């Protein structure tokens, strides 16, 4: 027995799920994995996958992997959402719905965690990876090996959180796991530990990406591209990465302390023992509020590019846009208390943070007006990417009004923790963040894959999302006024809430239809890729330099690095009938080598996290040592580069033109 | 010719019919929705106490003020998107390089700032006037109620009457109530939407909430913050009564055979999904302070167990 | 030699040539990135300081800082770390002058001083644990152990790094890449020194003075 507990920690036969829902979910994920593996084996694609994707340090490939993984996680989180809607639509009066209370709580905790950390963050880092180096005129990010390692840490976190379905259980304490509920006393199972280690691993990946992209944007811009000539998307990424750097260490510290409380018996947040649970709430939101802006700033950047391109007009008020971004970046660190006005901090503190919260609405409003006046006296081409922008403006403004109301502490007392709040932040994150990245993905898709997405299906996807969203979340605003709180697995029949929950459920199903339509759009567009081919590399009559390279963007990005003189450098060059670079500028270059080590490091982190969760201490030590040693061996490689000669580049450019490469 | 005209008229008629049907159906749906919503109790918007009333008015005011920004944004979006569409048959201005206008840019820094300044003043004032810690101005002597959230029910102690209840909160009308809240469970949030906004109840901590009900009736109370598996069951009835009826209720409760001291409280505090109403008489009013103190001095059973290996625990309980 | 081999060799030469051209830029970028990493570490320590400030008074019947801190030991620790930071600076200066043996010597001295620091800290910790004042005792002690311990962990990493660099310099001298790594390492070491000055002041000095 002692031997087994040393060998296996807390693992035993008891850890497998007993309820059919979780078991079914886990089995279907495993079956999906086996199916994919079988297909790869059948088509003999393992080598291709390994060489061209899993170990490739090319930022575009990494970006695609981020996007695919986060769409998968979006679907996983979406299934959670459907289960929640099913539960709340049925669990009324004597009926207890389809899920047990503890399963329901795990489902909403997983939903929140997955959607923020894996769907939204993943899409964000995906788009950033795809676009930023191309937009600022560099061949790759500052630290390509670190970039791939960040991705694999992100993937390790994603695998870990899905493992919780089949081995043990997930956190049932909400997506931010407030203590003392998340302390050992009230949550003795491994659920919270899964939550902690998922976020530790993925969070460190995000932090490393933050450092990487900040450095890339500061140090690797094309010659002549001063900060005030940088496209607004890159500006927004710069601001978001600044926030990552200052916010994510706080997350790491906070959940590490929670881990120590649970594992080593410290008293940071415990009830009694000299702990202070309110400190946790403060710390987690000192990360959590900037996190919201981390997600949304790049989406703002995407909208800036899209509105300007499809209005065929310079972006209005570039300078104020930059200032607004900077203002939001700074202010986002001074509003966190608005997440818990009801904790009783006192009138002065609440009043101060309420006012700060409202002030942050000003630069946000400035951005919206600037976008609107970019359209003014333009020639607006209604591309599906622009549809997402229209949906965003309408919904985001409505959500913003809800936000301003809740920024008043005394009004928040009546709305906090209600479904009004749930509706508010979903409005902000779905319309702001998701719509932004969907728009960005549609917009930059041809640059990465060489063909455009199907427009009609794109517009259908948009309508399904918007209609589904309105049906799913407007009833929640109403339910908030009815006094319905979030996270309830059951409510009394005489309250009469059920029809609203049913409508919300229908809305969720329609959103699921939107997701399916998006996938269908991919399939159809792929089939018609010859028809939708982007032959010029500039399908939208673009303005920024990523459109100056052929599509799909070659692995070296630019045959020669252009020198930048203007804000919309490519647009100006086109107006003057000039090319940014010529074949004479092409020289021999070096590019980073493939890095199988990144994948191995990610897997070490996965094993480490798993061992930590289950208290398998020998495995903790083994995986940690493996991680450190492998990292050192790699860092010892002084020249992890390979040569691409000018001949190679010119040959590749030629093949792209003649269309021999798909 | 004639036939064609007839056909096109028929088509138009069909189209009209279709539109008519759609309008009728939407009207019916709309009436249905309005009827359905009118049967519901919008607790947040239907206040029965002084605090809830002010908070409701505040929500309306903020909503109204926000419309000042919303309406221009929506109208500009629609007008610009329509007027400057690429395939607009009318000739409209196209100025691809127009990207600056100091007056315009200044105006959307300035006017929202003015609006926010107004809202800011309101925010500051109301967060003081509606501060839950602030006693209510009234000539009537306030009644203190100690609220302890348990796993997963509410314990209400009336120190002045030495009675206590589980999940039932009788309150006298037009009398300021002074709630003191703590928890012997994870964080909960104490909320009676029709009487006032919520406040957290937390172990170790003591928070406060002052309310005054202005009309009698039974109002739903609940926990708004997740606190474990039984959290959705934590609803109770806040029964606002005339002061006579209130006194009778208290008297009835004090007839209860169940009593409550600190020892029996600790038994009561064990996790339970039984949310049935219970009454207690001869209640020791010190339970509330004793509970908080127990978390601060390691005398709470949960803490004693946790630190049992620790030898120096007996030394100085310096509170 | 067959054609392929020729090609490989010429490629290798080309790689060396191109790399040499890019190297200064790579190093500048890496230094900046490392500096940004240090900033994130600073935020990490700032969070731990904030936690310590909140929990400092929560002694929960256990000892306060005044009762457990031994300023004499802390003073020795501080002197050891400050001196090691100084000798690390000397190592970098010698590196710039190309004095390989001096670099090795200063690395050894810095390492030993760091080891002295770490030993005293471990002694302090084990003493506290042995008298029952571990991190389990109170919120204050939890915060103390984790703040000081996190710094100690960083020092440990720094020492391992120093040992590796010692052997690298021993093996391949003051090559360009070794010189770069030494520079980054000294940044890290000075950073830890600065953090320690805050720990010394806020935790120990204020603690003993009862501020």
PDB file of N, CA and C in Angstrom, chain A residues 120-162:
ATOM      1  N   UNK A 120     -10.248  32.085 -26.130  1.00  0.00           N
ATOM      2  CA  UNK A 120      -9.967  33.496 -26.420  1.00  0.00           C
ATOM      3  C   UNK A 120      -8.467  33.769 -26.494  1.00  0.00           C
ATOM      4  N   UNK A 121      -7.722  33.313 -25.477  1.00  0.00           N
ATOM      5  CA  UNK A 121      -6.274  33.552 -25.498  1.00  0.00           C
ATOM      6  C   UNK A 121      -5.632  32.870 -26.702  1.00  0.00           C
ATOM      7  N   UNK A 122      -6.086  31.659 -27.002  1.00  0.00           N
ATOM      8  CA  UNK A 122      -5.506  30.913 -28.115  1.00  0.00           C
ATOM      9  C   UNK A 122      -5.756  31.600 -29.440  1.00  0.00           C
ATOM     10  N   UNK A 123      -7.007  32.040 -29.638  1.00  0.00           N
ATOM     11  CA  UNK A 123      -7.299  32.752 -30.881  1.00  0.00           C
ATOM     12  C   UNK A 123      -6.451  34.013 -30.974  1.00  0.00           C
ATOM     13  N   UNK A 124      -6.317  34.695 -29.832  1.00  0.00           N
ATOM     14  CA  UNK A 124      -5.542  35.935 -29.843  1.00  0.00           C
ATOM     15  C   UNK A 124      -4.089  35.661 -30.236  1.00  0.00           C
ATOM     16  N   UNK A 125      -3.467  34.693 -29.535  1.00  0.00           N
ATOM     17  CA  UNK A 125      -2.067  34.418 -29.866  1.00  0.00           C
ATOM     18  C   UNK A 125      -1.948  33.844 -31.270  1.00  0.00           C
ATOM     19  N   UNK A 126      -2.976  33.140 -31.718  1.00  0.00           N
ATOM     20  CA  UNK A 126      -2.977  32.631 -33.081  1.00  0.00           C
ATOM     21  C   UNK A 126      -2.892  33.766 -34.080  1.00  0.00           C
ATOM     22  N   UNK A 127      -3.818  34.712 -33.965  1.00  0.00           N
ATOM     23  CA  UNK A 127      -3.848  35.826 -34.925  1.00  0.00           C
ATOM     24  C   UNK A 127      -2.570  36.657 -34.812  1.00  0.00           C
ATOM     25  N   UNK A 128      -2.118  36.866 -33.580  1.00  0.00           N
ATOM     26  CA  UNK A 128      -0.895  37.659 -33.393  1.00  0.00           C
ATOM     27  C   UNK A 128       0.268  36.982 -34.105  1.00  0.00           C
ATOM     28  N   UNK A 129       0.376  35.661 -33.911  1.00  0.00           N
ATOM     29  CA  UNK A 129       1.447  34.920 -34.566  1.00  0.00           C
ATOM     30  C   UNK A 129       1.352  35.002 -36.076  1.00  0.00           C
ATOM     31  N   UNK A 130       0.135  34.887 -36.588  1.00  0.00           N
ATOM     32  CA  UNK A 130      -0.037  34.905 -38.037  1.00  0.00           C
ATOM     33  C   UNK A 130       0.377  36.247 -38.614  1.00  0.00           C
ATOM     34  N   UNK A 131       0.045  37.326 -37.926  1.00  0.00           N
ATOM     35  CA  UNK A 131       0.087  38.630 -38.574  1.00  0.00           C
ATOM     36  C   UNK A 131       1.267  39.519 -38.183  1.00  0.00           C
ATOM     37  N   UNK A 132       1.595  39.577 -36.883  1.00  0.00           N
ATOM     38  CA  UNK A 132       2.501  40.641 -36.436  1.00  0.00           C
ATOM     39  C   UNK A 132       3.833  40.675 -37.186  1.00  0.00           C
ATOM     40  N   UNK A 133       4.567  39.535 -37.318  1.00  0.00           N
ATOM     41  CA  UNK A 133       5.851  39.642 -38.026  1.00  0.00           C
ATOM     42  C   UNK A 133       5.678  40.133 -39.466  1.00  0.00           C
ATOM     43  N   UNK A 134       4.605  39.681 -40.122  1.00  0.00           N
ATOM     44  CA  UNK A 134       4.371  40.134 -41.495  1.00  0.00           C
ATOM     45  C   UNK A 134       4.068  41.621 -41.528  1.00  0.00           C
ATOM     46  N   UNK A 135       3.352  42.076 -40.510  1.00  0.00           N
ATOM     47  CA  UNK A 135       2.900  43.464 -40.542  1.00  0.00           C
ATOM     48  C   UNK A 135       4.011  44.454 -40.203  1.00  0.00           C
ATOM     49  N   UNK A 136       4.961  44.022 -39.380  1.00  0.00           N
ATOM     50  CA  UNK A 136       6.040  44.950 -39.031  1.00  0.00           C
ATOM     51  C   UNK A 136       7.292  44.685 -39.864  1.00  0.00           C
ATOM     52  N   UNK A 137       7.218  43.728 -40.783  1.00  0.00           N
ATOM     53  CA  UNK A 137       8.334  43.533 -41.706  1.00  0.00           C
ATOM     54  C   UNK A 137       9.527  42.817 -41.115  1.00  0.00           C
ATOM     55  N   UNK A 138       9.309  41.645 -40.549  1.00  0.00           N
ATOM     56  CA  UNK A 138      10.435  40.855 -40.064  1.00  0.00           C
ATOM     57  C   UNK A 138      10.211  39.409 -40.481  1.00  0.00           C
ATOM     58  N   UNK A 139      11.290  38.629 -40.451  1.00  0.00           N
ATOM     59  CA  UNK A 139      11.165  37.258 -40.944  1.00  0.00           C
ATOM     60  C   UNK A 139      10.571  36.316 -39.912  1.00  0.00           C
ATOM     61  N   UNK A 140      10.751  36.640 -38.670  1.00  0.00           N
ATOM     62  CA  UNK A 140      10.151  35.805 -37.619  1.00  0.00           C
ATOM     63  C   UNK A 140      10.124  36.617 -36.331  1.00  0.00           C
ATOM     64  N   UNK A 141       9.603  36.015 -35.264  1.00  0.00           N
ATOM     65  CA  UNK A 141       9.566  36.709 -33.983  1.00  0.00           C
ATOM     66  C   UNK A 141      10.976  36.778 -33.414  1.00  0.00           C
ATOM     67  N   UNK A 142      11.146  37.496 -32.320  1.00  0.00           N
ATOM     68  CA  UNK A 142      12.471  37.687 -31.748  1.00  0.00           C
ATOM     69  C   UNK A 142      13.058  36.349 -31.292  1.00  0.00           C
ATOM     70  N   UNK A 143      12.231  35.488 -30.685  1.00  0.00           N
ATOM     71  CA  UNK A 143      12.734  34.220 -30.150  1.00  0.00           C
ATOM     72  C   UNK A 143      11.859  33.069 -30.659  1.00  0.00           C
ATOM     73  N   UNK A 144      12.167  32.564 -31.854  1.00  0.00           N
ATOM     74  CA  UNK A 144      11.288  31.552 -32.474  1.00  0.00           C
ATOM     75  C   UNK A 144      11.181  30.266 -31.654  1.00  0.00           C
ATOM     76  N   UNK A 145      12.287  29.834 -31.070  1.00  0.00           N
ATOM     77  CA  UNK A 145      12.251  28.609 -30.270  1.00  0.00           C
ATOM     78  C   UNK A 145      11.339  28.794 -29.057  1.00  0.00           C
ATOM     79  N   UNK A 146      11.467  29.950 -28.405  1.00  0.00           N
ATOM     80  CA  UNK A 146      10.614  30.257 -27.262  1.00  0.00           C
ATOM     81  C   UNK A 146       9.145  30.300 -27.692  1.00  0.00           C
ATOM     82  N   UNK A 147       8.928  30.811 -28.896  1.00  0.00           N
ATOM     83  CA  UNK A 147       7.562  30.921 -29.403  1.00  0.00           C
ATOM     84  C   UNK A 147       6.910  29.544 -29.519  1.00  0.00           C
ATOM     85  N   UNK A 148       7.659  28.597 -30.096  1.00  0.00           N
ATOM     86  CA  UNK A 148       7.118  27.241 -30.240  1.00  0.00           C
ATOM     87  C   UNK A 148       6.950  26.594 -28.866  1.00  0.00           C
ATOM     88  N   UNK A 149       7.894  26.861 -27.969  1.00  0.00           N
ATOM     89  CA  UNK A 149       7.777  26.300 -26.623  1.00  0.00           C
ATOM     90  C   UNK A 149       6.531  26.850 -25.923  1.00  0.00           C
ATOM     91  N   UNK A 150       6.276  28.156 -26.087  1.00  0.00           N
ATOM     92  CA  UNK A 150       5.061  28.747 -25.514  1.00  0.00           C
ATOM     93  C   UNK A 150       3.829  28.022 -26.025  1.00  0.00           C
ATOM     94  N   UNK A 151       3.836  27.742 -27.337  1.00  0.00           N
ATOM     95  CA  UNK A 151       2.681  27.031 -27.884  1.00  0.00           C
ATOM     96  C   UNK A 151       2.518  25.677 -27.220  1.00  0.00           C
ATOM     97  N   UNK A 152       3.623  24.968 -27.046  1.00  0.00           N
ATOM     98  CA  UNK A 152       3.498  23.619 -26.478  1.00  0.00           C
ATOM     99  C   UNK A 152       3.117  23.649 -25.006  1.00  0.00           C
ATOM    100  N   UNK A 153       3.496  24.716 -24.310  1.00  0.00           N
ATOM    101  CA  UNK A 153       3.020  24.862 -22.928  1.00  0.00           C
ATOM    102  C   UNK A 153       1.512  25.097 -22.938  1.00  0.00           C
ATOM    103  N   UNK A 154       1.074  25.947 -23.873  1.00  0.00           N
ATOM    104  CA  UNK A 154      -0.356  26.205 -24.040  1.00  0.00           C
ATOM    105  C   UNK A 154      -1.088  24.885 -24.331  1.00  0.00           C
ATOM    106  N   UNK A 155      -0.509  24.092 -25.246  1.00  0.00           N
ATOM    107  CA  UNK A 155      -1.145  22.817 -25.602  1.00  0.00           C
ATOM    108  C   UNK A 155      -1.139  21.860 -24.410  1.00  0.00           C
ATOM    109  N   UNK A 156      -0.049  21.867 -23.645  1.00  0.00           N
ATOM    110  CA  UNK A 156       0.008  20.989 -22.473  1.00  0.00           C
ATOM    111  C   UNK A 156      -1.116  21.346 -21.507  1.00  0.00           C
ATOM    112  N   UNK A 157      -1.342  22.648 -21.302  1.00  0.00           N
ATOM    113  CA  UNK A 157      -2.447  23.076 -20.448  1.00  0.00           C
ATOM    114  C   UNK A 157      -3.776  22.583 -20.984  1.00  0.00           C
ATOM    115  N   UNK A 158      -3.946  22.677 -22.300  1.00  0.00           N
ATOM    116  CA  UNK A 158      -5.204  22.245 -22.906  1.00  0.00           C
ATOM    117  C   UNK A 158      -5.417  20.751 -22.720  1.00  0.00           C
ATOM    118  N   UNK A 159      -4.347  19.974 -22.861  1.00  0.00           N
ATOM    119  CA  UNK A 159      -4.475  18.520 -22.674  1.00  0.00           C
ATOM    120  C   UNK A 159      -4.820  18.224 -21.212  1.00  0.00           C
ATOM    121  N   UNK A 160      -4.136  18.933 -20.313  1.00  0.00           N
ATOM    122  CA  UNK A 160      -4.337  18.685 -18.882  1.00  0.00           C
ATOM    123  C   UNK A 160      -5.788  18.934 -18.469  1.00  0.00           C
ATOM    124  N   UNK A 161      -6.359  20.020 -18.956  1.00  0.00           N
ATOM    125  CA  UNK A 161      -7.717  20.338 -18.522  1.00  0.00           C
ATOM    126  C   UNK A 161      -8.695  19.304 -19.075  1.00  0.00           C
ATOM    127  N   UNK A 162      -8.401  18.729 -20.236  1.00  0.00           N
ATOM    128  CA  UNK A 162      -9.280  17.693 -20.762  1.00  0.00           C
ATOM    129  C   UNK A 162      -9.067  16.349 -20.067  1.00  0.00           C
TER     130      UNK A 162
END
